Structures are given as C-alpha cells and as structure tokens.
Short mmCIF file of C-alpha atoms and ligand atoms in Angstrom, two decimals:
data_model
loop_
_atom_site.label_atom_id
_atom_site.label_comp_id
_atom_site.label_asym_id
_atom_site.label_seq_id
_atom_site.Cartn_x
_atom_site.Cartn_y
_atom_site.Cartn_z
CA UNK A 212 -26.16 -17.05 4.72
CA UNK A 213 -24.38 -14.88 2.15
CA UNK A 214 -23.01 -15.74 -0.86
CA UNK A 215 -19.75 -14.60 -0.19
CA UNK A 216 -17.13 -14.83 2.41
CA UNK A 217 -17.52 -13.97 5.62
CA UNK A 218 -14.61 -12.53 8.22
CA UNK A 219 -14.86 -14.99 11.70
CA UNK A 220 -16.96 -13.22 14.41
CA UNK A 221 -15.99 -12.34 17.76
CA UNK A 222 -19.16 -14.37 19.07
CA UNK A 223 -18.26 -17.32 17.35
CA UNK A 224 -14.61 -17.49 18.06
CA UNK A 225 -12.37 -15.11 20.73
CA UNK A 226 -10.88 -12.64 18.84
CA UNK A 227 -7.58 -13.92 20.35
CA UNK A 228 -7.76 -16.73 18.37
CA UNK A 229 -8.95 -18.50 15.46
CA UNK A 230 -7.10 -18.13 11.88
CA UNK A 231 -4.05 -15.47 11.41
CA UNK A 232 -5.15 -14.76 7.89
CA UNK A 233 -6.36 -11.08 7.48
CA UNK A 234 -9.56 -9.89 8.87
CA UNK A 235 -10.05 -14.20 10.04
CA UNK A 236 -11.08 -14.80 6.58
CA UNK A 237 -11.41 -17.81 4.60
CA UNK A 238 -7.87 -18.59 3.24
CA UNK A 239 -7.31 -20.38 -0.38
CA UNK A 240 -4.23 -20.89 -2.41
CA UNK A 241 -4.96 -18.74 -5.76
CA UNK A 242 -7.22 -15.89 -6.21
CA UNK A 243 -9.44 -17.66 -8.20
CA UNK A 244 -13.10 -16.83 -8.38
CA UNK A 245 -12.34 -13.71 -6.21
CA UNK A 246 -12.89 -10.14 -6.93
CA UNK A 247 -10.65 -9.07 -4.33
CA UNK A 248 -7.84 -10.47 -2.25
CA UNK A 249 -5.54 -10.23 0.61
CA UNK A 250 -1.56 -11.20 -0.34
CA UNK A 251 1.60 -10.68 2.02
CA UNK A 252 4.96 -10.04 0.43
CA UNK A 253 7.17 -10.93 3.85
CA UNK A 254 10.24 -9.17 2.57
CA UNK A 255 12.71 -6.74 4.17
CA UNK A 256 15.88 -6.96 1.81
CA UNK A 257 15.11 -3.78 0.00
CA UNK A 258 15.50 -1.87 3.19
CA UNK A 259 18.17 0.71 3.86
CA UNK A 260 17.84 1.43 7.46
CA UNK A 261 15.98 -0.64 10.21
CA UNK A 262 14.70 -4.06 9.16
CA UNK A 263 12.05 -5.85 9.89
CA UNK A 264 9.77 -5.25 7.58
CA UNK A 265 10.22 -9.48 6.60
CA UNK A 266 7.08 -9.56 9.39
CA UNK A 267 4.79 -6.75 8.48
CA UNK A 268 2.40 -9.49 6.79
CA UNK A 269 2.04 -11.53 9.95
CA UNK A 270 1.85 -9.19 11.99
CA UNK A 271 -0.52 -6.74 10.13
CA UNK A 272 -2.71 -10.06 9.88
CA UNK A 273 -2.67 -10.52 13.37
CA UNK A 274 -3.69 -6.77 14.45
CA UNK A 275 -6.44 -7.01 12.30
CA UNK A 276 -8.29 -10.08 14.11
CA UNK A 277 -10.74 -6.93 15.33
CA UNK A 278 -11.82 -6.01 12.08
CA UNK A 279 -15.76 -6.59 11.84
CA UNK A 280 -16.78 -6.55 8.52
CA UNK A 281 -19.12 -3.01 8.45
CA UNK A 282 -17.77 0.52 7.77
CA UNK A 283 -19.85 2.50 10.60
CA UNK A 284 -18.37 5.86 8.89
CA UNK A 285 -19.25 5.74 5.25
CA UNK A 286 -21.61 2.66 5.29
CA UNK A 287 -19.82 0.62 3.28
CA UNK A 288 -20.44 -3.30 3.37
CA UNK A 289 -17.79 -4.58 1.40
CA UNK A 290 -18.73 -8.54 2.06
CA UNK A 291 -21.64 -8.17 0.91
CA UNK A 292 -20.49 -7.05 -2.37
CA UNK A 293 -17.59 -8.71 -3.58
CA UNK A 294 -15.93 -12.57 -3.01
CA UNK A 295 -12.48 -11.65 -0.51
CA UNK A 296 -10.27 -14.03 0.78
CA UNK A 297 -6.51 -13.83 2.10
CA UNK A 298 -3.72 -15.80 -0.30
CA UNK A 299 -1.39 -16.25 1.81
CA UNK A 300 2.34 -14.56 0.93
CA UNK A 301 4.27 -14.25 -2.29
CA UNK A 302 7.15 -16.73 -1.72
CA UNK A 303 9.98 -14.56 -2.12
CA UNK A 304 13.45 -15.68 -2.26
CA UNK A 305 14.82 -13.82 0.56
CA UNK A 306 18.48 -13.78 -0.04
CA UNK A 307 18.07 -12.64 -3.61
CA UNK A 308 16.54 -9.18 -3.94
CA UNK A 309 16.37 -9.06 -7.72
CA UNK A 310 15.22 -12.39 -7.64
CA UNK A 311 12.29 -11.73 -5.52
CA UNK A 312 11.33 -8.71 -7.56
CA UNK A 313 11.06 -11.56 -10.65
CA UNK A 314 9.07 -13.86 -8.35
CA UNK A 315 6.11 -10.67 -7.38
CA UNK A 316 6.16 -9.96 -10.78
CA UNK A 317 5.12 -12.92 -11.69
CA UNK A 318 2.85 -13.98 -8.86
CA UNK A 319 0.82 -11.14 -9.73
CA UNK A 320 0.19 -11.37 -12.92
CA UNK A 321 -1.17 -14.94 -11.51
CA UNK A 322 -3.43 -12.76 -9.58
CA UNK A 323 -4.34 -10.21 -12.05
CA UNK A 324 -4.81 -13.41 -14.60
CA UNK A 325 -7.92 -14.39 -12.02
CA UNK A 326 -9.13 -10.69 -12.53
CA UNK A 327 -9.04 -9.96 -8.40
CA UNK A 328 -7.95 -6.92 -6.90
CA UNK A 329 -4.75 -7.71 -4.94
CA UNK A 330 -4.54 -5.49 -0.86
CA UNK A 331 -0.87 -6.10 -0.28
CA UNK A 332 0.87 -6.39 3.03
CA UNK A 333 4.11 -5.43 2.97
CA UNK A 334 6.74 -5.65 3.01
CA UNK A 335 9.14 -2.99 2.23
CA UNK A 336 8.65 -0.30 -0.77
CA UNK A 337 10.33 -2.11 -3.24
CA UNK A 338 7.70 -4.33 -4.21
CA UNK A 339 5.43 -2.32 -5.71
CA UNK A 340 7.32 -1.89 -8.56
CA UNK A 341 7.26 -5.47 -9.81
CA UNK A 342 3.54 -4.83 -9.33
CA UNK A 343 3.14 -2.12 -11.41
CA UNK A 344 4.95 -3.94 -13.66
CA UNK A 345 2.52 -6.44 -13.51
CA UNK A 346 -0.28 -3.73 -13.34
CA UNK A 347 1.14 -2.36 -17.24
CA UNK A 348 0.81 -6.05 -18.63
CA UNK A 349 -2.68 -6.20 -17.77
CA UNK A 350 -3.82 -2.41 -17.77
CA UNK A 351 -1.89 -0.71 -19.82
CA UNK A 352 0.21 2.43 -17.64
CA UNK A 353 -2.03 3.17 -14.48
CA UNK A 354 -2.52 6.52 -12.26
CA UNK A 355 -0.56 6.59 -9.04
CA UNK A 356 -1.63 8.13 -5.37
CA UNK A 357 1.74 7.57 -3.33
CA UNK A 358 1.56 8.28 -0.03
CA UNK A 359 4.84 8.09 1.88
CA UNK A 360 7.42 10.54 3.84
CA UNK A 361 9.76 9.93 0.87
CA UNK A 362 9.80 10.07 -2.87
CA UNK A 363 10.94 6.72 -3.79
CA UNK A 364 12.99 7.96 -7.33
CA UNK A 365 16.00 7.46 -6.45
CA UNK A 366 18.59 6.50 -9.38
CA UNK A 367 20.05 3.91 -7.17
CA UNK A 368 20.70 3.51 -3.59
CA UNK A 369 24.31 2.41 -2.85
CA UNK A 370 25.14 1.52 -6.67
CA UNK A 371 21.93 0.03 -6.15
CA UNK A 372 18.93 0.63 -8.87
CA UNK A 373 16.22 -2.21 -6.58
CA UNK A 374 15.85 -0.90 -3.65
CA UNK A 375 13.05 0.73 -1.43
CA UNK A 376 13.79 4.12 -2.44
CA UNK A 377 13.90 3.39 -6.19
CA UNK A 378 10.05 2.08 -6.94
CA UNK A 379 9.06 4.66 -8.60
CA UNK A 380 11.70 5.48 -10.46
CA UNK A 381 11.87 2.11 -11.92
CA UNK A 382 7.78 2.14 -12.83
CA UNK A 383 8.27 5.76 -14.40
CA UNK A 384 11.46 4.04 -16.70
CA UNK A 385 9.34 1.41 -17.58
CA UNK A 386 6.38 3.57 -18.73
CA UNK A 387 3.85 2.15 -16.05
CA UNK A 388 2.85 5.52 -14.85
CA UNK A 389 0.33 8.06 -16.04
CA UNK A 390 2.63 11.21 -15.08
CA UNK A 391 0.03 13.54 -15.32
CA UNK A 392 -1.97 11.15 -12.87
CA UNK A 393 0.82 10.64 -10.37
CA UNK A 394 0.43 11.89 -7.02
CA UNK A 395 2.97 11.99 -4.37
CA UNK A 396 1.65 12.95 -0.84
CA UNK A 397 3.49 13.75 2.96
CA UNK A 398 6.96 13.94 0.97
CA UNK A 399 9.52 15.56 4.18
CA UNK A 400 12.78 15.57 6.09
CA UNK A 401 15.67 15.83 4.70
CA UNK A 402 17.25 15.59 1.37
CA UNK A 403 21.05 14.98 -0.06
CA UNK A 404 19.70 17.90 -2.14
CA UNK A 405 17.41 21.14 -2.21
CA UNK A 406 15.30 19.95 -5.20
CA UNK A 407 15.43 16.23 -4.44
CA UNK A 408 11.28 16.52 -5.35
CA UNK A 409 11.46 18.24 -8.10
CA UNK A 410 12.49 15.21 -10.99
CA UNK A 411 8.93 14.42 -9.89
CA UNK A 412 7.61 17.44 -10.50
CA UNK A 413 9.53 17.68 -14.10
CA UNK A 414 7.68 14.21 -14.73
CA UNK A 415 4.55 16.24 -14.80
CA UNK A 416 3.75 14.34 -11.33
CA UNK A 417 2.12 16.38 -8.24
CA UNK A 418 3.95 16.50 -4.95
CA UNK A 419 2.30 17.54 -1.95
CA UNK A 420 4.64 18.02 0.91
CA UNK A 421 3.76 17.36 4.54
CA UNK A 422 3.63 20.70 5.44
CA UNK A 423 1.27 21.89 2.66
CA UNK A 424 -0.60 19.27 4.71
CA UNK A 425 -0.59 20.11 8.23
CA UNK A 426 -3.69 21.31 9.86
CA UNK A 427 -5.67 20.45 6.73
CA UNK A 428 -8.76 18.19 6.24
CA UNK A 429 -7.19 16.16 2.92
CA UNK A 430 -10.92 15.85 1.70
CA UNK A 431 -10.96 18.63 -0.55
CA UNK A 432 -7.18 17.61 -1.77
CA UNK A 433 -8.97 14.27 -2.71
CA UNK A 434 -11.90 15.92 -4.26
CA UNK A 435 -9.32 17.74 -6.66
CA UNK A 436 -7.18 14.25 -7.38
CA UNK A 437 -10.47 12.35 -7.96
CA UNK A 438 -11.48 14.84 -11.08
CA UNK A 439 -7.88 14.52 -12.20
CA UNK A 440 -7.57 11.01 -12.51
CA UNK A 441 -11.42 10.43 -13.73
CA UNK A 442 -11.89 7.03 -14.73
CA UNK A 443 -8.15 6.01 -15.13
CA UNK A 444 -7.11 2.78 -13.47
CA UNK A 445 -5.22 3.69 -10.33
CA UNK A 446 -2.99 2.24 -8.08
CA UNK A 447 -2.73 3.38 -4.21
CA UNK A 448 0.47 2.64 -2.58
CA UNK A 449 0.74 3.97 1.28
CA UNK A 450 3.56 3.79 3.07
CA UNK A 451 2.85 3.75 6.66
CA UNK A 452 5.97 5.89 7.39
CA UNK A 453 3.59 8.83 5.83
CA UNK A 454 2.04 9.39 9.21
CA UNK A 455 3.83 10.74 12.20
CA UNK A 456 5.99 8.30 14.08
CA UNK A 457 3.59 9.27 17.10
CA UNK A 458 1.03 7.33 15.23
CA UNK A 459 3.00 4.54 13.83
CA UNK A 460 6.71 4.52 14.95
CA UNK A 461 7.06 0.57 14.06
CA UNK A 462 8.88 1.69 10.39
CA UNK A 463 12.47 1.87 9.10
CA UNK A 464 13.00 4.85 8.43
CA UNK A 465 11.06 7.58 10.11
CA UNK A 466 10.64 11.08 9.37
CA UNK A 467 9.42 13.43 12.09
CA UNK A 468 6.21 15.79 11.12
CA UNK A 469 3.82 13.92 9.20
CA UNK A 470 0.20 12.90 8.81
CA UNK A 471 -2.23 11.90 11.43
CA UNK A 472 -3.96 8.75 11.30
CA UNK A 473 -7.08 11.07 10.50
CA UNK A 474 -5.37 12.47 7.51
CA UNK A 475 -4.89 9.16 6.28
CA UNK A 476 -8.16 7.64 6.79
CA UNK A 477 -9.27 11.07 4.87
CA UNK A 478 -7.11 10.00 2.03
CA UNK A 479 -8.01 6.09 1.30
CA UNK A 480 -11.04 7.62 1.75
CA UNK A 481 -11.18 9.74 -1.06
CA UNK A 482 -10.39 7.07 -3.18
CA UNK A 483 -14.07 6.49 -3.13
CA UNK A 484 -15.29 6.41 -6.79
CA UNK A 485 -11.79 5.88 -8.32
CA UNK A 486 -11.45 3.05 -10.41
CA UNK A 487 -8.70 1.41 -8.50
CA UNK A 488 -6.95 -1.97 -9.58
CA UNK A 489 -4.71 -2.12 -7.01
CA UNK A 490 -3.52 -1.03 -2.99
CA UNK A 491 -0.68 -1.80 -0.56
CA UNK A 492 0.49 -0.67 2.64
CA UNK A 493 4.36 -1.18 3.24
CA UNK A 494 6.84 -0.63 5.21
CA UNK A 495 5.07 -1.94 8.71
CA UNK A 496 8.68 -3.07 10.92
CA UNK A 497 6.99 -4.95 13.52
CA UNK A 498 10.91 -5.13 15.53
CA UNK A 499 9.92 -1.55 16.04
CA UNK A 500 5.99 -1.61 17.12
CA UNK A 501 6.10 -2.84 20.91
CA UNK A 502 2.43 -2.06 21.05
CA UNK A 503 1.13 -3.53 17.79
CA UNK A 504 -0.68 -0.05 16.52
CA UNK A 505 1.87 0.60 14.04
CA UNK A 506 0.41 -2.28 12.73
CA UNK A 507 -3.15 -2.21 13.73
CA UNK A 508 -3.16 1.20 11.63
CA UNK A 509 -2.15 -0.76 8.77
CA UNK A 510 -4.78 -3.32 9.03
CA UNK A 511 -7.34 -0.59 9.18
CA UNK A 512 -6.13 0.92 6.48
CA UNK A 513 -6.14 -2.40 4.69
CA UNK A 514 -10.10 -2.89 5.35
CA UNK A 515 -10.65 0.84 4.06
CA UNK A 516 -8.73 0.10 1.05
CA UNK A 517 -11.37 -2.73 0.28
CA UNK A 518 -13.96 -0.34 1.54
CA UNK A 519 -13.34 2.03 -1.67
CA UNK A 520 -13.25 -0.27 -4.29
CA UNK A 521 -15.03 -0.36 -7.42
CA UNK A 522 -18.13 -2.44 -6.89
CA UNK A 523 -18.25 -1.55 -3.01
CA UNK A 524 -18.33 2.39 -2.75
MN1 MN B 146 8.24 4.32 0.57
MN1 MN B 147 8.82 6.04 3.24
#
C-alpha cells in the first residue's frame, strides 16, 4: 500500500464509472495535508463569445476517468511522490463576475495557506488573475508561461476591465508578474490593431507567435525559457484554445492555425525542473466538444502538469 493517494483502477472499478472527481481520486473538502491538488472553477461569465465554459470542470473530470497514474514517456510517478487529491470547485457566485473574482481570490489563498499546489480546471481565462493575485500574497510576483491563441491584456472588454481577455493585464497592474519572466506562446488571428502584441513586448515580456511555431519541436524553445526563468516561482496558465481547433474545437473563441496537441505536450513538458507553484487549463466549452477530446486533451494535460512538478520531475 502507498502512503499516498491512489487514482481508482480500471480493474477494480469500470472506467465508466466510479467517482467524477479528477483522475477517480480520493476527494476531500480543503487541501489540507496535500502537496498538490485538483480544484474546478465552473465559471463562464467572463466569456465574450461562446459559453459554456460553466462545465469545463465536470466535464474535464469526467474525460479523465482513463488516466492511470504512470507517465510511460518521461517516467514520471507522480503518486508516488506527492499527497493529490481533487477539492471539488471554487463556489463562485455566478451572476456576479466581480464577485466571483473576490471569492477565487480568496479560496486560494485557503489553498496556498495549506502550502498545496493548486491544477485548476477551468473555467474561462478570467480566473487566473484572482490567482495570481493570490500567488503575489504568498510568493511575492511570480514568472508566467501563457499559452493561449490570444494575449489576454486587454484594457477592458466592452467598458469592461474583468473579463477573459483582461487577466493579464490586471496581474501586470497589480505587480504579480516577473516581466522579464513572462512568456506568451501561440499568440494569432486577428487583431483590432497591427501591434496589438506589442504592450507585451514593451513590458519586457516574450511573445512567441503561432507561426514562429509551426513545424517546430517547442523543446529547444523550452530549453531557452527554463534558463530564463531559473529558479523563479512560475505559474503555467494554458488555454486550450492554443492548439488548433482540429485538436480541440470545444472552446469559445477559436482561432484557426495553432499548436498541435504534440506541441503542447512538448511545452508542459518543458516545465520539467521549473519551480512551479501553480497550473490551469481554461477555457474547455464542453457545449462545443460533441466528442469529449477537447476535453480529454485537457485532462491529459492536467496529469502532465502534476507530472512536472517540483518534487516529481
Ligand atoms: Mn485566454
Ligand atoms: Mn484564448
């Protein structure tokens, strides 16, 4: 028996079936005594074209019932090193944006009071910047990989300044970023604007467009981001609308041309080594993924997130 928790085998219950947390793990009500854990945010409200993304959690949970708990690519065991379970979802108030942002906030410092890691499932984009809020309080400003079709700075959407396309925006005004150590990656489409990227780039941040991705292995690009964060704390935020909507068209607002699913898997796992204190995946619109993969690349993505961090790779 291990010490730690265990994810529910497909020989001792159908795969079909059993709990709907993530991965069939134990569930528990705080993160305490964990060193990493699973938390939905089941919100959509920040959203500014399709919805849906209230039932990413749920549905990322229930994709991932195939999960078995060893990485047969880079070895890693990650239940064997560190004490994971699934939280449940941040109880957000749903018809009050700002509101809900206040509510994250403050359910994560809970989190980040217990000293776990916190894997989101979102969700839309907006809530990661309550959690680098809550990500300051406890670690001073942190490094940023951002991987997303979009640049999420926007001054305000619709008069707007919480939205899903104003995250990082709002973390750079509030000093939670290590510009130098902010990395944007699969930015594309189009803009209201020729240099929409470039306040970014004046922030001393490093954009990587889609196309300066295409055809590439992003193993050497995460060789070159790993020596310039060093042993920062970093945050890894991936928005599934990064990839190509041939790989995950279950989002709200798709962009044509971006990463493969390889690409991605290259990227979370070149985290490897990092000294990350916390990951989510957003923007999963389950309204839009008939066939569940949308979401099953999520969930995957998920497990390799846990796969890099400290104390596993
Ligand atoms: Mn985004
Ligand atoms: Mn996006």
């Amino acid at each position: 028996m291990s010490q730690f928790n265990q994810p529910l085998g497909g020989n001792d219950m159908p795969r079909f079936g059993g709990p709907a947390t993530m991965m069939r793990l134990p569930s528990q009500d705080t993160a305490e005594g964990l060193d990493a854990c699973f938390v939905g945010i089941p919100m959509d409200i920040g959203t500014s074209n399709r919805p849906g993304t209230r039932m990413g959690p749920r549905q990322i949970r229930d994709e991932s019932r195939m999960l078995r708990p060893f990485n047969m690519a880079t070895g890693a065991a990650p239940f064997e090193k560190l004490q994971v379970a699934d939280i449940g979802d941040v109880p957000i108030n749903t018809f009050d944006l700002k509101k809900s942002v206040e509510i994250i906030a403050d359910h994560y410092r809970g989190i980040l009071g217990h000293d776990a890691v916190p894997l989101t499932l979102g969700g839309d984009h907006t809530l990661t910047w309550p959690i680098l809020r809550a990500m300051k309080e406890k670690h001073g400003p942190v490094a940023l990989i951002h991987v997303d079709a979009h640049a999420d700075i926007n001054e305000h959407m619709f008069g707007e300044t919480v939205a899903h396309g104003c995250p990082f925006r709002r973390a750079w005004e509030e000093d939670c970023l290590i510009n130098d150590k902010v990395f944007q990656i699969g930015l594309r489409g189009t803009g209201y604007a020729p240099e929409d990227f470039d306040w970014a780039r004046d922030k001393g941040w490093t954009v990587m467009q889609a196309e300066e991705c295409w055809y590439k292995s992003m193993a050497p690009v995460m060789d070159r981001i790993r020596d310039q964060i060093g042993d920062a704390p970093v945050y890894v935020t991936y928005d599934i609308d990064s990839l190509d909507p041939a790989f995950a068209p279950g989002t709200g607002t798709v962009e044509v041309g971006g990463l493969t699913t390889i690409q991605g898997l290259e990227i979370i796992r070149g985290c490897a080594g990092l000294n990350i204190v916390g990951c989510d995946l957003v923007e999963v619109s389950p309204p839009y993924d008939p066939s569940g993969n949308t979401a099953l690349i999520g969930a995957n993505f998920l497990y390799e997130m846990l796969c890099v961090l400290p104390g596993v790779a």
